[in-house]
Coordinates of C-alpha atoms in Angstrom, one line a residue:
X1 CA -8.8 -25.7 8.9
X2 CA -7.1 -29.0 8.1
X3 CA -9.4 -31.8 6.7
X4 CA -9.0 -35.4 6.0
X5 CA -10.8 -38.0 3.8
X6 CA -10.2 -41.5 5.0
X7 CA -11.4 -44.8 3.5
X8 CA -13.2 -46.9 6.1
X9 CA -14.8 -49.6 3.9
X10 CA -13.8 -51.1 0.6
X11 CA -10.7 -52.4 -1.2
X12 CA -8.6 -49.3 -0.3
X13 CA -9.5 -49.3 3.4
X14 CA -6.9 -47.4 5.5
X15 CA -6.0 -44.9 2.7
X16 CA -6.4 -41.3 3.5
X17 CA -5.7 -37.8 2.0
X18 CA -5.3 -34.6 4.0
X19 CA -5.0 -30.9 3.1
X20 CA -4.6 -27.8 5.3
X21 CA -8.0 -26.4 4.9
X22 CA -8.1 -24.2 1.9
X23 CA -8.0 -25.6 -1.6
X24 CA -9.5 -28.5 -3.6
X25 CA -8.6 -32.0 -4.7
X26 CA -9.8 -34.7 -7.1
X27 CA -10.9 -38.2 -6.0
X28 CA -10.8 -41.2 -8.4
X29 CA -8.9 -44.1 -9.8
X30 CA -6.7 -42.0 -12.1
X31 CA -3.1 -41.0 -11.3
X32 CA -4.3 -37.4 -12.1
X33 CA -6.5 -37.5 -8.9
X34 CA -4.8 -36.1 -5.8
X35 CA -6.6 -38.8 -3.8
X36 CA -6.0 -41.7 -6.1
X37 CA -7.8 -44.9 -5.1
X38 CA -5.7 -47.2 -7.3
X39 CA -3.5 -49.9 -5.9
X40 CA -2.7 -53.3 -7.5
X41 CA -5.2 -55.9 -6.4
X42 CA -7.2 -53.1 -4.6
X43 CA -9.3 -51.6 -7.3
X44 CA -13.0 -50.6 -6.9
X45 CA -14.0 -50.6 -10.6
X46 CA -17.2 -48.8 -9.8
X47 CA -15.2 -45.6 -9.1
X48 CA -14.6 -43.5 -12.1
X49 CA -11.1 -42.3 -13.1
X50 CA -12.1 -38.8 -12.0
X51 CA -15.1 -39.3 -9.8
X52 CA -15.6 -36.2 -7.7
X53 CA -14.1 -32.9 -6.5
X54 CA -13.8 -31.8 -2.9
X55 CA -13.2 -28.0 -2.3
X56 CA -12.8 -26.3 1.0
X57 CA -12.3 -22.9 2.6
X58 CA -12.4 -21.8 6.2
X59 CA -14.8 -24.1 8.0
X60 CA -16.8 -25.0 4.8
X61 CA -16.4 -27.9 2.4
X62 CA -18.3 -29.2 -0.6
X63 CA -18.2 -32.3 -2.7
X64 CA -19.2 -32.2 -6.4
X65 CA -19.8 -35.3 -8.6
X66 CA -17.9 -34.9 -11.9
X67 CA -20.3 -36.9 -14.1
X68 CA -19.2 -40.2 -12.7
X69 CA -20.6 -43.4 -14.1
X70 CA -22.1 -44.6 -10.8
X71 CA -22.7 -41.4 -8.9
X72 CA -22.1 -40.9 -5.2
X73 CA -24.0 -40.9 -1.9
X74 CA -23.4 -38.7 1.1
X75 CA -24.8 -40.2 4.4
X76 CA -26.6 -42.8 2.2
X77 CA -28.4 -40.1 0.2
X78 CA -27.7 -40.0 -3.5
X79 CA -26.7 -36.5 -4.7
X80 CA -24.6 -34.6 -7.3
X81 CA -23.2 -32.1 -4.8
X82 CA -23.4 -31.5 -1.0
X83 CA -22.0 -29.4 1.8
X84 CA -19.8 -31.7 4.0
X85 CA -19.9 -31.7 7.8
X86 CA -17.5 -33.4 10.2
X87 CA -17.8 -37.2 10.2
X88 CA -20.0 -37.3 7.1
X89 CA -19.8 -40.6 5.1
X90 CA -19.3 -40.6 1.4
X91 CA -19.9 -43.7 -0.7
X92 CA -18.3 -44.0 -4.2
X93 CA -19.0 -47.5 -5.7
X94 CA -18.2 -50.0 -3.0
X95 CA -15.9 -47.6 -1.2
X96 CA -17.0 -45.7 1.9
X97 CA -15.0 -42.7 3.1
X98 CA -15.3 -40.5 6.2
X99 CA -14.8 -36.8 6.1
X100 CA -13.0 -35.2 9.1
X101 CA -12.2 -31.7 10.3
X102 CA -9.2 -31.1 12.5
X103 CA -8.4 -28.3 14.9
X104 CA -6.0 -25.8 13.4
X105 CA -2.4 -25.6 14.5
X106 CA 0.5 -23.6 13.1
X107 CA 4.0 -23.9 14.7
X108 CA 5.3 -20.4 15.1
X109 CA 8.9 -19.1 15.2
X110 CA 7.8 -15.5 15.8
X111 CA 9.1 -14.1 19.1
X112 CA 6.8 -12.1 21.4
X113 CA 8.6 -8.8 20.8
X114 CA 8.4 -9.4 17.1
X115 CA 4.6 -10.0 17.4
X116 CA 4.3 -6.6 19.2
X117 CA 6.2 -4.9 16.4
X118 CA 4.0 -6.5 13.8
X119 CA 0.9 -5.1 15.5
X120 CA 2.2 -1.5 15.0
X121 CA 1.1 0.3 11.8
X122 CA 4.0 0.2 9.4
X123 CA 4.5 2.6 6.5
X124 CA 6.8 2.1 3.6
X125 CA 8.5 5.6 3.6
X126 CA 6.2 8.5 3.2
X127 CA 2.8 8.1 1.6
X128 CA 3.0 9.1 -2.1
X129 CA 2.2 12.6 -3.3
X130 CA -0.9 12.8 -5.4
X131 CA -1.2 15.5 -8.1
X132 CA -4.0 18.1 -8.0
X133 CA -6.9 17.3 -10.2
X134 CA -9.9 19.1 -11.6
X135 CA -12.4 16.3 -11.0
X136 CA -13.3 14.2 -8.0
X137 CA -11.2 11.0 -7.9
X138 CA -14.3 8.9 -7.0
X139 CA -17.3 10.3 -9.0
X140 CA -15.5 12.5 -11.6
X141 CA -17.6 15.5 -10.9
X142 CA -15.9 18.9 -11.3
X143 CA -14.3 20.0 -8.1
X144 CA -15.4 23.2 -6.4
X145 CA -12.1 23.3 -4.5
X146 CA -9.2 21.7 -6.5
X147 CA -7.1 21.6 -3.4
X148 CA -9.2 18.6 -2.3
X149 CA -9.3 15.3 -4.2
X150 CA -13.0 14.8 -3.3
X151 CA -16.1 16.7 -4.0
X152 CA -18.5 17.8 -1.3
X153 CA -21.1 15.1 -2.2
X154 CA -18.6 12.2 -1.7
X155 CA -17.3 13.7 1.6
X156 CA -20.9 14.0 2.8
X157 CA -21.6 10.3 1.8
X158 CA -18.7 9.2 4.0
X159 CA -20.7 10.4 7.1
X160 CA -22.9 7.3 6.7
X161 CA -20.0 4.8 6.3
X162 CA -18.7 2.7 9.3
X163 CA -15.2 3.9 10.3
X164 CA -13.4 0.8 11.7
X165 CA -9.8 2.0 11.0
X166 CA -8.2 5.0 12.9
X167 CA -6.9 7.9 10.9
X168 CA -8.7 6.7 7.7
X169 CA -12.0 8.1 6.7
X170 CA -13.9 5.4 4.7
X171 CA -15.7 7.2 1.8
X172 CA -17.1 4.3 -0.2
X173 CA -17.1 0.5 -0.1
X174 CA -16.1 -1.1 -3.4
X175 CA -16.5 -4.8 -2.6
X176 CA -17.1 -7.1 0.2
X177 CA -16.8 -10.8 1.0
X178 CA -16.2 -13.1 4.0
X179 CA -12.5 -12.6 3.8
X180 CA -12.1 -8.9 3.3
X181 CA -13.7 -5.6 2.2
X182 CA -12.2 -3.0 -0.2
X183 CA -12.8 0.7 0.4
X184 CA -11.8 4.1 -0.8
X185 CA -10.5 6.1 2.1
X186 CA -9.5 9.7 2.7
X187 CA -6.7 10.8 5.1
X188 CA -7.6 14.4 6.1
X189 CA -4.2 15.1 7.6
X190 CA -2.5 14.3 4.2
X191 CA -5.5 15.4 2.1
X192 CA -5.1 12.3 0.0
X193 CA -7.2 9.3 -1.1
X194 CA -6.2 5.6 -0.8
X195 CA -7.5 2.1 -1.4
X196 CA -7.7 0.3 1.9
X197 CA -8.3 -3.5 2.2
X198 CA -9.7 -4.6 5.5
X199 CA -9.2 -8.3 6.2
X200 CA -11.0 -10.1 8.9
X201 CA -9.8 -13.7 9.8
X202 CA -12.4 -16.3 10.6
X203 CA -13.0 -16.9 14.4
X204 CA -11.1 -20.2 14.4
X205 CA -7.9 -18.8 13.0
X206 CA -5.1 -18.8 15.6
X207 CA -2.8 -15.9 16.7
X208 CA 0.0 -17.8 15.0
X209 CA -1.9 -17.7 11.7
X210 CA -2.5 -14.0 12.0
X211 CA 1.1 -13.0 12.9
X212 CA 2.6 -15.3 10.3
X213 CA 0.4 -13.6 7.7
X214 CA 1.4 -10.1 9.0
X215 CA 5.0 -11.1 8.7
X216 CA 4.5 -12.2 5.1
X217 CA 2.7 -8.9 4.3
X218 CA 5.8 -7.0 5.6
X219 CA 7.9 -8.9 3.1
X220 CA 5.4 -8.0 0.3
X221 CA 5.6 -4.4 1.3
X222 CA 9.3 -4.2 0.4
X223 CA 8.5 -5.0 -3.3
X224 CA 9.4 -2.1 -5.6
X225 CA 8.6 -2.3 -9.3
X226 CA 7.1 0.2 -11.8
X227 CA 4.2 -2.1 -12.7
X228 CA 3.3 -3.2 -9.2
X229 CA 0.9 -1.1 -7.0
X230 CA 2.9 -0.9 -3.8
X231 CA 1.6 -1.6 -0.3
X232 CA 2.0 1.7 1.6
X233 CA 0.9 0.9 5.1
X234 CA 0.0 -2.3 7.0
X235 CA -1.7 -2.3 10.4
X236 CA -3.9 -4.2 12.8
X237 CA -7.2 -3.2 14.5
X238 CA -8.3 -5.8 17.1
X239 CA -8.1 -9.2 15.2
X240 CA -8.4 -7.6 11.8
X241 CA -5.6 -6.6 9.4
X242 CA -5.6 -3.7 7.0
X243 CA -3.3 -2.5 4.2
X244 CA -3.4 0.6 2.0
X245 CA -2.3 1.3 -1.6
X246 CA -2.5 4.3 -3.9
X247 CA -5.8 5.0 -5.6
X248 CA -4.7 5.6 -9.2
X249 CA -6.8 7.0 -11.9
X250 CA -7.4 4.6 -14.7
X251 CA -9.4 1.6 -15.9
X252 CA -9.2 -2.0 -14.9
X253 CA -9.0 -4.4 -17.8
X254 CA -12.6 -5.4 -17.0
X255 CA -13.7 -1.7 -17.3
X256 CA -11.7 -1.3 -20.4
X257 CA -13.5 -4.1 -22.2
X258 CA -16.9 -2.8 -21.0
X259 CA -16.0 0.5 -22.8
X260 CA -14.3 -1.2 -25.8
X261 CA -15.2 -4.5 -27.4
X262 CA -11.6 -5.6 -27.6
X263 CA -8.0 -4.4 -28.1
X264 CA -5.7 -4.3 -31.1
X265 CA -2.9 -6.8 -31.2
X266 CA 0.0 -4.3 -30.4
X267 CA -1.9 -2.7 -27.5
X268 CA -3.0 -6.1 -26.0
X269 CA 0.4 -7.6 -26.3
X270 CA 2.1 -4.4 -25.0
X271 CA -0.1 -4.5 -21.9
X272 CA 0.7 -8.1 -21.4
X273 CA 4.4 -7.5 -21.7
X274 CA 4.2 -4.9 -19.0
X275 CA 2.2 -7.3 -16.8
X276 CA 4.8 -10.1 -17.4
X277 CA 7.6 -7.8 -16.4
X278 CA 5.9 -7.3 -13.0
X279 CA 5.3 -11.1 -12.7
X280 CA 8.9 -11.9 -13.5
X281 CA 10.0 -9.5 -10.7
X282 CA 7.8 -11.3 -8.3
X283 CA 9.1 -14.7 -9.3
X284 CA 12.7 -13.4 -8.9
X285 CA 11.8 -12.6 -5.3
X286 CA 10.3 -16.0 -4.7
X287 CA 6.7 -14.8 -4.8
X288 CA 3.8 -16.2 -6.7
X289 CA 0.9 -13.8 -7.2
X290 CA -1.8 -16.4 -7.4
X291 CA -4.7 -14.1 -8.1
X292 CA -4.2 -12.5 -11.5
X293 CA -7.4 -11.5 -13.3
X294 CA -8.7 -8.4 -15.1
X295 CA -10.0 -6.7 -12.0
X296 CA -6.5 -6.8 -10.5
X297 CA -4.9 -5.0 -13.4
X298 CA -5.2 -1.2 -13.8
X299 CA -4.4 0.8 -16.9
X300 CA -3.1 4.1 -15.5
X301 CA -2.8 7.1 -17.7
X302 CA 0.6 8.7 -17.6
X303 CA 1.2 11.5 -20.1
X304 CA 0.5 9.9 -23.5
X305 CA 0.9 6.3 -22.4
X306 CA -1.1 3.6 -20.5
X307 CA 0.9 2.0 -17.7
X308 CA 0.0 -1.3 -16.2
X309 CA -0.3 -1.5 -12.4
X310 CA -0.9 -4.9 -10.9
X311 CA -2.6 -5.0 -7.5
X312 CA -2.5 -7.4 -4.5
X313 CA 0.8 -9.1 -5.4
X314 CA 1.0 -12.3 -3.4
X315 CA -1.6 -11.5 -0.8
X316 CA -4.1 -14.2 -1.7
X317 CA -1.3 -16.8 -2.1
X318 CA 0.0 -15.8 1.4
X319 CA -3.5 -16.0 2.9
X320 CA -3.9 -19.6 1.4
X321 CA -0.5 -20.6 2.8
X322 CA -1.3 -19.4 6.3
X323 CA -4.9 -20.8 6.4
X324 CA -6.8 -17.6 6.2
X325 CA -10.3 -17.3 4.7
X326 CA -10.4 -16.7 0.9
X327 CA -14.1 -15.7 0.9
X328 CA -15.6 -17.9 -1.7
X329 CA -15.0 -21.4 -3.2
X330 CA -13.0 -21.2 -6.5
X331 CA -16.0 -22.4 -8.5
X332 CA -18.3 -19.7 -7.2
X333 CA -16.3 -16.7 -8.5
X334 CA -16.7 -16.5 -12.3
X335 CA -14.1 -13.8 -12.7
X336 CA -11.4 -15.6 -10.7
X337 CA -12.3 -19.1 -12.0
X338 CA -12.0 -18.1 -15.6
X339 CA -8.4 -17.0 -15.2
X340 CA -6.8 -19.4 -12.6
X341 CA -4.7 -22.3 -13.9
X342 CA -6.2 -25.8 -13.7
X343 CA -3.6 -27.0 -11.2
X344 CA -4.3 -24.0 -9.0
X345 CA -8.0 -24.9 -8.9
X346 CA -7.5 -28.5 -7.9
X347 CA -4.6 -28.1 -5.5
X348 CA -4.0 -24.5 -4.4
X349 CA -1.0 -25.5 -2.3
X350 CA 1.0 -26.6 -5.4
X351 CA 0.7 -23.4 -7.4
X352 CA 3.9 -22.0 -8.9
X353 CA 5.2 -19.5 -11.4
X354 CA 3.6 -21.5 -14.3
X355 CA 0.2 -20.7 -12.7
X356 CA 0.8 -17.0 -13.0
X357 CA 1.9 -17.5 -16.6
X358 CA -1.4 -19.2 -17.4
X359 CA -3.4 -16.3 -15.8
X360 CA -1.5 -13.7 -17.8
X361 CA -2.2 -15.6 -21.0
X362 CA -5.9 -15.8 -20.0
X363 CA -5.9 -12.0 -19.6
X364 CA -4.3 -11.5 -23.1
X365 CA -6.9 -13.9 -24.6
X366 CA -9.6 -11.8 -22.9
X367 CA -8.1 -8.5 -24.2
X368 CA -7.9 -9.7 -27.8
X369 CA -11.3 -11.4 -27.9
X370 CA -13.4 -9.7 -25.3
X371 CA -14.4 -13.3 -24.3
X372 CA -13.4 -15.6 -21.5
X373 CA -11.6 -18.9 -22.2
X374 CA -14.8 -21.0 -21.9
X375 CA -18.5 -20.2 -22.7
X376 CA -20.4 -18.5 -19.9
X377 CA -22.4 -20.8 -17.7
X378 CA -24.0 -20.5 -14.3
X379 CA -23.8 -24.2 -13.6
X380 CA -20.8 -25.0 -11.3
X381 CA -20.5 -28.6 -12.5
X382 CA -20.1 -27.4 -16.2
X383 CA -17.5 -24.9 -15.2
X384 CA -15.5 -27.5 -13.3
X385 CA -15.6 -30.0 -16.2
X386 CA -14.6 -27.3 -18.7
X387 CA -11.6 -26.4 -16.6
X388 CA -10.5 -30.0 -16.0
X389 CA -11.3 -31.6 -19.3
X390 CA -11.9 -29.1 -22.2
X391 CA -9.5 -27.0 -24.1
X392 CA -10.3 -23.3 -24.3
X393 CA -12.3 -22.0 -27.3
X394 CA -9.6 -21.5 -30.0
X395 CA -8.8 -17.7 -30.1
X396 CA -9.0 -17.9 -33.9
X397 CA -12.8 -18.4 -33.5
X398 CA -13.1 -14.9 -32.3
X399 CA -10.1 -13.2 -34.2
X400 CA -9.4 -14.8 -37.6
X401 CA -7.1 -11.9 -38.3
X402 CA -4.5 -12.9 -35.7
X403 CA -1.1 -14.2 -36.8
X404 CA -0.7 -18.0 -36.5
X405 CA 2.5 -17.6 -34.6
X406 CA 0.8 -15.3 -32.0
X407 CA -2.0 -17.9 -31.6
X408 CA 0.5 -20.6 -30.9
X409 CA 2.3 -18.6 -28.3
X410 CA -0.9 -17.8 -26.4
X411 CA -2.2 -21.3 -26.5
X412 CA 1.1 -22.7 -25.4
X413 CA 1.0 -20.5 -22.3
X414 CA -2.6 -21.8 -21.7
X415 CA -1.6 -25.5 -21.8
X416 CA -3.3 -27.5 -19.0
X417 CA 0.0 -29.2 -18.2
X418 CA 2.4 -26.7 -16.6
X419 CA 5.3 -28.5 -18.1
X420 CA 4.1 -27.7 -21.6
X421 CA 4.1 -24.0 -21.0
X422 CA 7.1 -21.7 -21.4
X423 CA 9.9 -22.4 -19.0
X424 CA 9.3 -19.0 -17.3
X425 CA 7.4 -15.8 -17.9
X426 CA 10.4 -14.1 -19.4
X427 CA 10.4 -16.6 -22.2
X428 CA 6.7 -16.0 -22.7
X429 CA 7.3 -12.2 -22.8
X430 CA 10.2 -12.6 -25.3
X431 CA 7.9 -14.6 -27.6
X432 CA 5.3 -11.9 -27.5
X433 CA 7.5 -8.8 -28.0
X434 CA 7.7 -8.8 -31.8
X435 CA 3.9 -8.2 -31.9
X436 CA 4.0 -5.1 -29.7
X437 CA 7.0 -3.1 -31.1
X438 CA 6.4 0.5 -32.0
X439 CA 2.9 0.7 -30.5
X440 CA 1.6 2.2 -27.2
X441 CA -2.0 3.1 -27.8
X442 CA -5.0 0.8 -28.5
X443 CA -7.1 2.1 -31.4
X444 CA -9.8 -0.3 -30.1
X445 CA -13.0 -1.4 -31.7
X446 CA -15.8 0.5 -30.0
X447 CA -19.2 -0.9 -29.0
X448 CA -20.9 2.2 -30.1

């Protein structure tokens, strides 16, 4: 939902800043702040250069003081963070601002007959064949009947799962948030298993939002690349939207690092080069992924190789663009927050190809070190300040054996300023390739 912050008292009275509901922005006297309270002869010196952060999603918004010199007050009460409501007053120094929500509106150019077509389930060709296996694709128990991909226990478990989507039998819920839920589903007619993401727009989202999002998903469904997990079917049930992808056997990068402490240089760089190939294809098609992190990357076993498969290409970025609920604030998700680019965190509407480059470099850093870019902390304020002000822990601190040239390449892609990164992900991939040649398997260091 669109929101506005307007100055009603102080030197900058009349200034305002507005965003379309999902994202975050900085407030302060610095030119780096999206809402910059700095004009000649109109300076409130009690406001810090970077004073506070406001982040919003759906109908919720929060303000977070970023260790400012003079603090802040919300409705005359001093605080370091607060949930904002419509017409709340925020005081920074001698400046008073009013926080305002606006009713959502999205001009639509989608015709009525096109809307009707969008509501029909749409498959991208035939659903993929799945090879017979000797173990259950969910729990890895030995199968009594190898003609079925699921064991009898997992099929029995599905009897207790809600079944909101016709023709798909939900077997197990993998994750859930306000925006969507992810399930393993079984199609009895095809005797195959799929991942199904069920997305539920918030009540205030308009039909125009929903149809525009469906239209964008249809565009994403046309993507075809070896390292992308394709969208097989898109459909609508009531107000909700669902999409299906293959359920592939393999480990996510997160699971890989739970099993192994870290990866060798050739393996980590080889995985990243495959990932960058998929990202380059997305960028060539005018799509920014916007949500690259280790849980979105699967290492699929194919014969004697590990093949990277990237999930959810462009879905979260499309949801942001059309005002749909993202589930959590950026600072609440440790996994996502660690890998998103700084500019994406403070202004989600201005993300671009350089943001995906940063995320890919963060995944490579994670593979090589087994560590995130910044030390773990549960404090949201510390996480925000780390992302905005601090440089990542030098990779050499964790891996003194890494070549200096490789370290320079990685840290360049992790630069806070997008202009200081590589011109594009192909240049980043080319700079990495010499460290991956002739190697396809990890030879990792084990925890055991």
